[in-house]
Coordinates of C-alpha atoms in Angstrom, one line a residue:
Chain A
M22 CA -72.4 36.2 -11.9
G23 CA -69.5 37.8 -12.1
R24 CA -65.4 36.3 -12.4
K25 CA -65.2 36.5 -8.9
F26 CA -67.9 34.1 -8.4
Y27 CA -66.5 31.7 -10.8
A28 CA -63.0 31.9 -9.7
S29 CA -64.4 30.9 -5.7
I30 CA -66.4 28.4 -7.0
S31 CA -63.6 26.7 -8.8
V32 CA -60.9 27.3 -6.0
V33 CA -63.6 25.5 -3.8
V34 CA -64.4 22.6 -5.9
L35 CA -60.5 22.4 -5.9
L36 CA -60.4 22.6 -2.2
F37 CA -63.0 19.7 -2.3
L38 CA -61.4 17.2 -5.0
V39 CA -58.4 17.2 -3.0
V40 CA -59.1 16.9 0.6
P41 CA -59.3 12.9 0.6
L42 CA -56.0 13.0 -1.2
V43 CA -54.3 15.1 1.6
V44 CA -56.6 13.8 4.8
H45 CA -55.8 10.2 4.9
D46 CA -57.5 9.9 8.6
T47 CA -60.6 8.8 8.1
F48 CA -61.7 10.5 11.9
Y49 CA -61.0 13.9 10.0
L50 CA -62.5 12.6 6.7
R51 CA -65.7 12.1 8.8
V52 CA -65.4 15.3 10.9
I53 CA -65.2 17.3 7.6
T54 CA -67.9 15.5 6.1
E55 CA -70.2 16.3 8.9
A56 CA -69.0 19.7 8.8
I57 CA -70.2 19.9 5.1
M58 CA -73.4 18.3 6.5
W59 CA -74.5 20.8 8.8
I60 CA -73.2 23.7 5.9
G61 CA -75.9 21.7 3.7
L62 CA -78.4 21.9 6.6
A63 CA -77.8 25.4 7.5
V64 CA -77.7 27.2 4.5
T65 CA -81.4 24.8 3.5
W66 CA -83.1 26.4 6.8
D67 CA -81.9 30.1 5.9
V68 CA -83.2 29.9 2.3
L69 CA -86.8 30.0 4.4
A70 CA -85.8 31.8 7.2
G71 CA -83.5 34.3 6.1
Y72 CA -85.2 35.0 2.8
T73 CA -88.9 34.8 3.6
G74 CA -88.8 35.5 7.1
Y75 CA -90.5 32.5 8.0
L76 CA -88.7 30.4 10.9
N77 CA -89.4 26.5 10.2
F78 CA -88.7 25.1 13.7
G79 CA -89.0 21.3 12.4
H80 CA -86.6 21.8 10.2
G81 CA -85.3 18.0 12.2
A82 CA -88.3 16.6 10.6
F83 CA -87.5 16.8 7.0
F84 CA -84.1 15.4 7.7
G85 CA -85.6 12.8 9.5
I86 CA -88.5 12.4 6.7
G87 CA -85.4 11.8 3.8
A88 CA -83.0 9.5 6.1
Y89 CA -86.2 7.3 7.3
T90 CA -87.9 7.3 3.4
T91 CA -84.3 6.4 2.0
A92 CA -83.6 3.6 5.0
I93 CA -87.3 1.8 4.5
L94 CA -86.9 1.9 0.6
M95 CA -83.5 0.1 0.6
V96 CA -84.0 -1.9 3.5
H97 CA -87.4 -3.3 3.1
K98 CA -88.1 -2.6 -1.0
G99 CA -84.1 -3.0 -2.2
W100 CA -84.0 0.3 -3.7
P101 CA -80.3 1.7 -5.0
F102 CA -79.1 4.2 -2.7
F103 CA -79.5 7.1 -5.0
A104 CA -83.0 6.5 -6.2
A105 CA -84.2 6.1 -2.5
S106 CA -82.1 9.3 -1.5
I107 CA -83.7 11.2 -4.3
A108 CA -87.2 9.6 -3.2
G109 CA -86.2 10.7 0.3
G110 CA -85.9 14.4 -0.9
A111 CA -89.2 14.1 -2.8
M112 CA -90.9 12.7 0.5
A113 CA -89.6 15.9 2.3
G114 CA -90.6 18.2 -0.2
L115 CA -93.9 16.1 -0.3
G116 CA -94.1 16.8 3.5
A117 CA -93.3 20.7 3.2
L118 CA -96.0 21.0 0.2
I119 CA -98.6 19.5 3.2
A120 CA -97.8 21.2 5.9
G121 CA -97.2 24.8 4.0
I122 CA -100.7 25.3 2.3
P123 CA -102.4 26.1 5.6
T124 CA -99.4 27.5 7.5
L125 CA -97.8 29.9 4.6
R126 CA -100.5 31.8 4.3
L127 CA -100.5 33.4 7.6
R128 CA -98.4 34.9 9.9
G129 CA -94.8 33.8 10.6
A130 CA -95.9 32.8 14.6
Y131 CA -98.2 30.3 13.1
F132 CA -95.9 28.8 10.9
A133 CA -93.5 28.4 13.7
I134 CA -95.8 26.6 16.0
A135 CA -96.9 24.7 13.3
T136 CA -93.8 23.0 12.0
W137 CA -92.5 22.7 15.9
A138 CA -95.6 20.8 16.2
L139 CA -95.1 18.7 13.4
A140 CA -91.4 17.8 14.0
R141 CA -92.9 16.0 17.2
A142 CA -95.4 14.3 15.5
I143 CA -93.6 13.0 12.9
Q144 CA -91.1 11.9 15.8
Q145 CA -94.0 10.2 17.5
L146 CA -95.2 8.3 14.5
A147 CA -91.6 6.9 13.9
L148 CA -91.7 5.7 17.4
I149 CA -95.2 3.9 16.9
L150 CA -94.9 2.6 13.1
D151 CA -94.0 -1.1 12.7
I152 CA -91.9 0.1 9.3
T153 CA -89.5 2.4 11.1
G154 CA -88.7 0.0 13.7
G155 CA -90.2 1.9 16.8
P156 CA -87.7 3.0 19.4
D157 CA -85.2 0.4 17.9
G158 CA -84.6 2.6 15.2
M159 CA -83.7 1.0 11.8
R160 CA -80.0 -0.4 10.4
L161 CA -79.2 0.4 6.8
P162 CA -76.5 -2.5 4.9
P163 CA -73.3 -0.8 6.0
F164 CA -70.9 0.6 2.7
L165 CA -67.8 1.5 4.9
Q166 CA -66.2 4.2 2.4
P167 CA -65.3 7.3 4.0
G168 CA -64.7 8.5 0.4
F169 CA -67.2 7.8 -1.4
F170 CA -69.2 10.0 1.2
F171 CA -67.2 12.4 1.5
Y172 CA -68.2 13.0 -2.4
V173 CA -71.5 12.3 -2.2
M174 CA -72.6 14.5 0.7
G175 CA -70.0 17.3 -0.5
G176 CA -71.5 17.2 -4.0
T177 CA -74.8 17.7 -3.2
V178 CA -74.2 20.2 -0.8
L179 CA -72.0 22.5 -3.6
I180 CA -74.5 21.6 -6.0
I181 CA -77.8 23.0 -3.4
F182 CA -75.1 25.9 -2.7
I183 CA -74.9 27.0 -6.7
V184 CA -78.4 26.0 -7.4
F185 CA -79.6 28.4 -4.3
W186 CA -76.9 31.4 -5.1
Y187 CA -78.5 31.7 -8.7
L188 CA -82.1 31.2 -7.5
F189 CA -81.8 33.9 -4.8
E190 CA -79.2 35.9 -5.8
V191 CA -79.1 35.9 -9.6
H192 CA -82.7 34.6 -10.9
P193 CA -85.6 37.4 -10.3
F194 CA -87.2 34.8 -8.3
G195 CA -85.0 36.0 -5.8
L196 CA -86.2 39.4 -5.9
K197 CA -89.7 38.1 -5.5
V198 CA -88.9 36.6 -2.4
K199 CA -86.9 39.3 -0.5
A200 CA -89.7 41.8 -1.8
I201 CA -92.5 39.8 0.3
R202 CA -89.9 39.5 3.2
E203 CA -89.8 43.3 3.3
N204 CA -93.3 44.1 2.5
E205 CA -95.9 41.3 1.7
D206 CA -98.7 43.9 0.8
G207 CA -96.6 45.7 -1.3
A208 CA -95.4 42.7 -3.0
M209 CA -99.3 41.4 -3.3
A210 CA -100.0 45.2 -5.3
M211 CA -97.0 44.2 -7.3
G212 CA -99.2 41.4 -8.7
L213 CA -97.0 38.6 -6.9
N214 CA -98.8 35.4 -5.0
P215 CA -97.0 35.7 -1.6
A216 CA -98.4 32.3 -0.6
R217 CA -97.6 30.3 -3.7
I218 CA -94.1 31.8 -3.7
K219 CA -93.5 30.8 -0.1
I220 CA -94.6 27.7 -0.2
K221 CA -92.1 27.2 -3.3
V222 CA -89.4 28.2 -1.1
F223 CA -90.4 26.2 1.6
I224 CA -90.4 23.2 -1.0
I225 CA -86.8 24.2 -2.1
S226 CA -85.7 24.5 1.5
A227 CA -87.2 20.9 2.3
V228 CA -86.3 18.8 -0.7
P229 CA -82.3 19.1 -0.5
T230 CA -83.0 18.7 3.4
G231 CA -84.5 15.6 2.6
I232 CA -81.7 14.4 0.2
I233 CA -78.9 14.9 2.8
G234 CA -81.5 13.3 5.3
G235 CA -81.1 9.9 3.0
I236 CA -77.3 10.5 2.8
Y237 CA -76.7 10.5 6.3
A238 CA -78.6 7.6 6.7
Y239 CA -76.7 5.4 4.7
W240 CA -73.6 6.9 6.0
I241 CA -74.0 6.6 9.8
T242 CA -75.9 3.3 8.8
Y243 CA -78.1 3.6 11.9
I244 CA -80.9 5.9 12.4
D245 CA -83.7 6.1 15.8
P246 CA -86.0 8.2 16.3
S247 CA -84.1 10.2 19.3
S248 CA -81.3 11.5 17.5
T249 CA -82.2 11.6 13.9
L250 CA -85.8 13.0 14.6
G251 CA -84.7 14.8 17.9
D252 CA -84.7 18.5 18.6
L253 CA -80.7 18.9 18.3
V254 CA -81.0 18.8 14.7
T255 CA -83.2 21.6 14.0
D256 CA -81.4 23.6 17.1
Q257 CA -78.3 23.4 15.4
A258 CA -79.0 24.4 12.5
V259 CA -80.7 27.5 13.9
V260 CA -78.0 28.2 15.8
M261 CA -75.7 28.2 12.8
A262 CA -77.7 30.2 10.8
V263 CA -78.5 32.9 13.4
F264 CA -75.0 33.0 14.6
G265 CA -73.2 33.3 11.3
G266 CA -76.1 35.4 9.7
L267 CA -79.8 35.4 8.8
G268 CA -80.6 36.5 5.0
T269 CA -77.1 35.5 3.6
L270 CA -75.5 32.2 1.7
I271 CA -72.4 32.8 2.9
G272 CA -73.3 33.3 6.6
P273 CA -74.9 30.0 7.7
A274 CA -72.5 28.5 5.9
I275 CA -69.4 30.0 7.8
G276 CA -71.5 29.6 11.2
A277 CA -71.9 25.5 10.5
L278 CA -68.4 25.4 9.8
I279 CA -67.3 27.4 13.2
I280 CA -69.8 25.4 15.3
S281 CA -69.6 22.0 14.0
T282 CA -65.7 22.5 14.4
F283 CA -66.6 23.4 18.1
K284 CA -69.4 20.7 18.4
T285 CA -66.6 18.3 17.4
Y286 CA -64.1 19.2 19.9
F287 CA -66.8 19.4 23.0
W288 CA -68.0 15.9 22.0
A289 CA -64.7 14.7 22.3
Y290 CA -62.8 16.3 25.0
L291 CA -66.1 17.0 27.5
S292 CA -68.2 14.1 26.7
D293 CA -69.1 14.3 30.2
Y294 CA -70.8 17.5 30.3
Q295 CA -73.6 17.0 27.5
V296 CA -76.0 19.1 28.6
L297 CA -73.8 21.7 28.5
Y298 CA -74.0 22.0 25.1
L299 CA -77.3 22.9 25.1
I300 CA -76.6 25.4 26.9
I301 CA -74.1 26.9 24.7
L302 CA -76.6 26.4 21.8
G303 CA -79.5 28.3 23.4
G304 CA -76.7 31.1 24.7
L305 CA -75.5 31.6 21.5
I306 CA -78.8 31.8 19.8
A307 CA -79.9 34.4 22.5
L308 CA -76.8 36.7 23.0
S309 CA -76.3 36.8 18.7
V310 CA -79.6 38.0 18.6
V311 CA -79.6 40.7 21.1
F312 CA -76.0 41.7 20.4
M313 CA -75.0 40.7 16.8
P314 CA -79.0 40.6 14.7
D315 CA -77.3 40.7 11.7
G316 CA -74.9 37.5 12.5
L317 CA -71.0 37.3 12.2
W318 CA -70.8 37.7 8.5
G319 CA -73.5 40.8 8.2
T320 CA -71.6 42.2 11.3
V321 CA -67.6 41.7 9.7
Y322 CA -69.4 42.7 6.1
G323 CA -71.1 45.7 7.5
K324 CA -68.0 47.1 8.7
I325 CA -65.7 46.0 5.8
Q326 CA -68.5 48.0 3.5
N327 CA -68.3 51.0 5.7
A328 CA -64.6 51.1 6.1
R329 CA -64.6 51.0 2.1
L330 CA -67.2 54.1 2.1
A331 CA -65.0 56.2 4.4
G332 CA -62.3 55.4 2.5
S333 CA -63.7 56.5 -0.9
K334 CA -64.5 59.7 0.6
E335 CA -61.5 60.9 2.1
K336 CA -59.5 60.2 -1.4
R337 CA -62.5 62.7 -2.5
Chain B
M21 CA -116.5 0.9 27.4
L22 CA -119.4 3.1 27.7
Q23 CA -119.3 2.7 32.1
L24 CA -116.3 4.6 31.2
L25 CA -117.6 7.7 29.3
P26 CA -118.7 9.9 32.5
Q27 CA -115.3 9.4 34.2
A28 CA -113.7 10.4 30.6
I29 CA -115.5 13.5 30.5
V30 CA -114.8 14.1 34.2
D31 CA -111.0 13.7 33.8
G32 CA -111.1 16.0 30.4
I33 CA -112.5 18.7 32.4
L34 CA -110.2 18.4 35.5
I35 CA -107.4 18.3 33.0
G36 CA -108.4 20.9 30.6
G37 CA -108.6 22.9 34.2
I38 CA -104.7 22.5 34.3
Y39 CA -104.4 23.5 30.7
I40 CA -106.5 26.8 31.3
T41 CA -103.6 27.8 33.6
V42 CA -100.9 26.0 31.2
A43 CA -102.0 28.6 28.1
I44 CA -104.0 31.9 29.6
G45 CA -101.2 33.7 30.5
F46 CA -99.3 33.0 27.4
S47 CA -101.9 33.9 25.4
L48 CA -102.0 37.4 27.3
A49 CA -98.3 38.0 26.8
Y50 CA -98.8 36.8 22.8
G51 CA -101.5 39.6 23.3
V52 CA -99.7 42.4 24.5
M53 CA -96.0 41.4 22.7
H54 CA -97.5 40.2 19.6
V55 CA -94.5 37.1 20.1
I56 CA -94.7 33.7 20.8
D57 CA -92.7 32.3 23.6
F58 CA -90.9 29.2 23.0
A59 CA -89.7 29.2 26.9
V60 CA -93.7 29.0 28.4
G61 CA -92.8 25.0 28.6
E62 CA -89.6 25.9 30.5
W63 CA -90.9 28.6 32.9
I64 CA -93.3 25.9 33.8
M65 CA -90.8 23.2 34.3
L66 CA -88.8 25.7 36.4
G67 CA -91.3 26.4 38.7
A68 CA -92.3 22.7 39.1
F69 CA -88.7 22.2 40.5
M70 CA -89.0 25.0 42.8
G71 CA -92.2 23.8 43.9
F72 CA -90.3 20.2 44.4
Y73 CA -87.7 21.7 46.5
L74 CA -89.4 23.7 48.5
N75 CA -91.3 21.2 49.4
R76 CA -88.6 18.7 50.5
W77 CA -86.8 21.6 52.2
L78 CA -89.7 23.1 54.6
G79 CA -92.1 20.4 54.2
L80 CA -95.0 22.6 53.5
E81 CA -98.3 21.5 51.6
P82 CA -97.2 22.9 47.8
I83 CA -100.3 24.8 47.8
L84 CA -99.4 27.2 50.5
L85 CA -96.1 27.8 48.3
F86 CA -97.8 29.1 45.5
P87 CA -97.3 32.7 46.1
V88 CA -93.7 32.2 47.0
I89 CA -93.4 30.6 43.6
F90 CA -95.5 33.0 42.0
L91 CA -93.5 36.2 43.4
S92 CA -90.1 35.2 42.5
F93 CA -91.2 34.1 38.8
F94 CA -92.7 37.5 38.5
V95 CA -89.5 39.4 39.4
V96 CA -87.7 36.7 37.1
G97 CA -90.0 37.7 34.5
L98 CA -89.4 41.8 35.0
W99 CA -85.8 41.2 34.6
I100 CA -86.2 38.6 31.3
Q101 CA -88.7 41.3 29.3
P102 CA -86.5 44.1 29.1
L103 CA -84.2 41.9 26.8
I104 CA -87.5 40.9 24.8
H105 CA -88.3 44.4 24.5
R106 CA -84.8 45.3 23.5
V107 CA -84.6 42.6 20.6
L108 CA -88.4 43.7 19.7
S109 CA -87.6 47.1 18.9
G110 CA -84.2 46.7 17.2
R111 CA -83.9 48.4 14.1
R112 CA -83.2 45.1 12.2
G113 CA -85.8 44.3 9.7
N114 CA -88.1 42.0 11.3
P115 CA -87.8 42.6 14.9
V116 CA -90.8 39.7 15.4
L117 CA -88.5 37.2 13.5
M118 CA -85.9 38.0 15.9
G119 CA -88.1 37.8 19.1
L120 CA -88.8 34.3 18.2
V121 CA -85.2 33.2 17.6
F122 CA -84.2 34.7 20.7
T123 CA -87.2 33.0 23.2
F124 CA -86.1 29.7 21.1
G125 CA -82.8 30.2 22.2
L126 CA -83.7 31.2 26.1
A127 CA -86.0 28.2 26.2
L128 CA -82.9 26.0 25.1
M129 CA -80.5 27.6 27.7
I130 CA -83.2 27.0 30.3
R131 CA -83.5 23.4 29.3
G132 CA -79.8 23.0 29.4
I133 CA -79.1 24.5 32.7
A134 CA -82.0 22.3 34.5
L135 CA -80.9 19.1 33.0
T136 CA -77.4 20.1 34.5
V137 CA -78.6 21.0 37.7
F138 CA -81.8 18.9 38.2
G139 CA -80.7 15.8 36.1
F140 CA -82.5 13.2 34.0
Y141 CA -84.6 11.9 36.7
S142 CA -88.4 12.3 37.3
H143 CA -90.0 13.1 40.5
S144 CA -93.1 14.0 41.8
I145 CA -94.2 16.8 44.6
P146 CA -95.8 15.2 47.7
S147 CA -99.4 16.7 48.7
S148 CA -101.7 15.5 51.5
L149 CA -104.4 16.2 48.8
A150 CA -103.2 13.9 46.4
Q151 CA -104.6 10.7 48.6
G152 CA -108.1 11.9 49.0
S153 CA -110.7 11.3 46.0
L154 CA -114.4 11.7 45.9
F155 CA -116.1 8.8 44.5
F156 CA -119.8 9.0 42.8
Q157 CA -121.5 5.9 42.2
V158 CA -125.3 5.7 40.5
G159 CA -125.9 1.9 39.1
P160 CA -123.1 0.4 37.4
I161 CA -121.8 3.8 36.6
F162 CA -118.8 5.5 39.0
V163 CA -116.8 8.4 38.8
T164 CA -113.5 9.3 40.8
I165 CA -112.4 12.7 41.5
P166 CA -109.1 13.1 42.9
L167 CA -109.2 16.1 45.3
I168 CA -106.1 17.2 43.8
R169 CA -107.2 17.4 40.4
L170 CA -110.2 19.4 41.9
T171 CA -107.9 21.8 43.3
G172 CA -106.3 22.2 40.0
L173 CA -108.9 23.2 38.4
G174 CA -110.3 25.4 41.4
Y175 CA -107.0 27.4 41.0
A176 CA -107.9 27.3 37.4
V177 CA -111.3 28.8 37.9
L178 CA -109.6 31.4 40.2
V179 CA -106.5 32.6 37.6
T180 CA -109.0 33.1 35.2
M181 CA -111.4 34.9 37.3
G182 CA -109.0 36.7 38.8
L183 CA -107.3 37.8 35.5
Y184 CA -110.7 38.8 34.2
Y185 CA -111.1 41.4 37.2
I186 CA -107.3 42.7 36.2
L187 CA -108.3 43.2 32.9
H188 CA -111.6 44.9 33.2
R189 CA -112.0 46.3 36.6
T190 CA -108.7 48.3 36.8
D191 CA -106.6 50.8 35.2
F192 CA -103.6 48.5 34.7
G193 CA -105.8 46.5 32.6
L194 CA -107.0 49.0 30.8
A195 CA -103.8 49.8 29.7
V196 CA -102.6 46.2 28.8
R197 CA -105.6 45.9 26.6
A198 CA -105.0 49.4 25.0
L199 CA -101.2 48.0 24.5
A200 CA -102.9 44.7 23.1
Q201 CA -105.1 46.5 20.4
H202 CA -102.4 49.3 19.3
K203 CA -99.2 49.9 20.7
E204 CA -98.7 53.6 19.5
A205 CA -102.1 55.1 20.4
A206 CA -102.0 53.3 23.8
G207 CA -98.5 55.2 24.1
L208 CA -99.4 58.6 23.1
M209 CA -102.6 58.2 25.4
G210 CA -99.7 58.1 28.9
V211 CA -98.9 54.3 28.6
N212 CA -96.1 53.0 29.3
A213 CA -95.1 50.4 27.2
R214 CA -92.0 48.7 28.5
R215 CA -93.3 48.9 32.1
T216 CA -97.0 47.4 31.5
G217 CA -95.0 45.0 29.1
G218 CA -92.8 43.7 32.0
H219 CA -95.6 43.5 34.3
V220 CA -97.6 41.2 31.9
Y221 CA -94.9 38.9 31.1
G222 CA -94.0 39.0 35.1
L223 CA -97.9 37.6 35.5
Y224 CA -97.4 35.3 33.0
T225 CA -94.0 34.0 34.1
G226 CA -95.8 34.2 37.6
I227 CA -98.9 31.7 36.3
S228 CA -96.5 29.4 34.6
A229 CA -94.4 28.7 37.3
T230 CA -97.5 27.9 39.8
T231 CA -98.9 25.8 37.2
G232 CA -95.7 24.0 37.2
A233 CA -95.6 23.2 40.8
L234 CA -99.6 22.1 40.5
I235 CA -99.0 19.6 37.8
G236 CA -95.6 18.4 40.3
C237 CA -98.4 17.5 42.6
I238 CA -100.7 15.8 39.8
F239 CA -98.3 14.2 37.5
S240 CA -94.8 14.1 37.3
I241 CA -91.9 16.2 36.3
S242 CA -88.6 16.0 34.8
A243 CA -86.1 18.6 33.1
Q244 CA -87.4 17.6 29.9
M245 CA -91.0 18.1 30.3
G246 CA -90.9 21.5 29.2
P247 CA -91.6 20.8 25.4
D248 CA -94.3 18.6 25.9
Y249 CA -96.3 21.9 27.8
T250 CA -95.4 24.4 24.9
I251 CA -96.9 22.4 22.2
F252 CA -99.9 22.0 24.6
A253 CA -100.1 25.9 25.6
F254 CA -99.5 26.3 21.4
F255 CA -102.4 24.0 20.5
V256 CA -104.7 25.7 23.2
V257 CA -103.8 29.4 22.2
V258 CA -104.2 28.6 18.3
L259 CA -108.0 26.6 19.2
A260 CA -108.8 29.7 21.0
G261 CA -107.7 32.2 18.6
M262 CA -104.0 33.8 19.3
G263 CA -104.3 36.5 21.5
Y264 CA -108.2 36.0 22.2
L265 CA -108.8 35.0 26.3
P266 CA -112.2 34.3 26.5
G267 CA -111.9 31.7 24.2
V268 CA -108.7 29.4 26.0
P269 CA -110.8 28.0 28.8
W270 CA -112.7 26.4 26.0
A271 CA -109.8 25.6 23.7
A272 CA -108.6 24.0 27.2
F273 CA -111.3 22.1 28.1
L274 CA -111.5 20.8 24.5
L275 CA -107.6 19.4 24.7
G276 CA -108.4 17.9 28.2
F277 CA -110.9 16.0 26.4
V278 CA -108.6 14.6 23.7
Q279 CA -106.3 13.6 26.0
S280 CA -108.9 11.8 28.4
F281 CA -110.6 9.9 25.5
F282 CA -107.3 9.2 23.7
L283 CA -106.0 7.8 27.6
I284 CA -109.4 5.7 27.8
Y285 CA -110.2 4.7 24.4
L286 CA -107.5 4.5 22.3
S287 CA -103.6 4.6 22.9
P288 CA -102.2 7.8 24.7
S289 CA -99.1 7.2 22.9
Y290 CA -101.5 8.4 19.9
T291 CA -102.2 12.3 21.9
M292 CA -99.3 14.0 20.3
L293 CA -100.4 12.6 16.9
A294 CA -104.3 13.7 17.8
V295 CA -103.0 17.0 18.5
F296 CA -101.2 18.0 15.9
A297 CA -104.2 16.6 13.2
A298 CA -106.3 18.9 15.4
L299 CA -104.0 22.0 14.8
Y300 CA -103.3 21.4 11.2
L301 CA -107.3 21.4 10.4
I302 CA -108.0 24.3 12.3
L303 CA -104.8 26.4 10.6
L304 CA -106.5 24.8 7.2
I305 CA -110.5 25.8 8.0
S306 CA -110.5 28.5 10.6
P307 CA -107.0 29.9 11.5
K308 CA -108.4 32.7 13.7
G309 CA -109.4 29.9 16.1
I310 CA -112.7 28.4 16.8
F311 CA -114.3 31.5 17.5
G312 CA -112.6 33.1 14.8
K313 CA -111.7 36.1 17.5
G314 CA -107.5 35.5 16.9
V315 CA -105.0 38.0 15.6

């Protein structure tokens, strides 16, 4: 971790601490909190997709498991919020362990199918069970402190980001993960256990997702199967990561910022055309894959690198 | 309850027949392109709506519209496949991954367009075959076979036999099988991977779309029906072994049994859970399908 890294982290932390002092309008504070939440969801999706090459099309299920676990523990068992949201993360991690054991040994297509089916199964489970309130969803005790949720959400996502940065860009663990993505047989020949490492990454991706889900549940105070466990959570995380740039941590964060800003304005001014939003999301995914496979960040960063190379050649 | 058993078995076979056509084109496309298509349910949905509107405007029997629907979606498939081919032959590290993401985006886009154009309502396609049914009664046991479902099973058998003929008795089929086995070697033997792949994808979209029209005659259709059928297609194909065509009919019948037994003996709201549990067990025990021949 160079000096640059510490400098940029301290700038982000400063900005983050100052925001609620400058932004007094609760609407904007809410919009910013939501944008931060999507950064968290896009980055957690990308550590599995971009770093191991396994596409989790059931990311929303882990978000929902976290939200429902938190809600159930708080409403039925009277747990305090922080303990309940951490338990939500633990449940999401357990879900990832169970879902990952059979599927991560296999090729990516199986994993994509299984996670997608898992999301549907979890949604149906929440519709049937009594403890989750069925189709009516659950109401949590209201706690109307936008500033509190801003700090909790932002702090959580910041910690996630720093831990991921350390794990995947600094620690040797990241190299192992990338080795598996590039050549699984080669990595195995070097003495790595790909299935075990992939399951670890899956859990590392699912636990924070569950915690974010728990914070979301307490923040929004109402969760139901069609919104919290619906496809849209996964769809948006995928778009943000793919559009921003797979296999980096900054790319999905940038993608999340752009798309969640767009989403806010779209829903505010064009809410009559809700379904258009799906077309835009789908079109954005398909077009980025065809014309910009490295994503926004990858493309821009690549151009900068090329310009630098060209510049250093001219000097010589 | 035991009196219902023969009906449950017959229903399972009849529903299973539909799942054959839901999954067989999809399995073929996977075998050749090695990319699972998340849009499979959306092709079914689009075909269903094409059948619905053609039937409404022309007043023709839906079964007679099948060739038109098949040809239209064959052309659509020919037009889409080069995009997938482009993604798959990209210089990016993991083209299969990008292919998956692409079809996922395609599915979202089609669903959005369909919701915009067709709205949220459910419809069904009126067919003159839907009124008639066959009754069999032996003592206290009786079995009903609706004619339209029997037609569906007949169509599935026809498609399966047609595909078998194409794959094993024609030069095109030989090229397809060669391509599925080894892409580079097939290319060296003079197989045009691009064109053959396009035709396979066209066959797949065509079969899926006609299946949609069939489903419209038997059940109801809506712009949101796609993901359910995508799950069913996934289930059948994983059960059969990914890309292993002869396994598809048996896996489809098994899914039909699961569904008809849950409908009669338990609650239909548990179907998706049962499907997932079965999928999980297969992946845990025999990931290459019940025949162990998947790729």
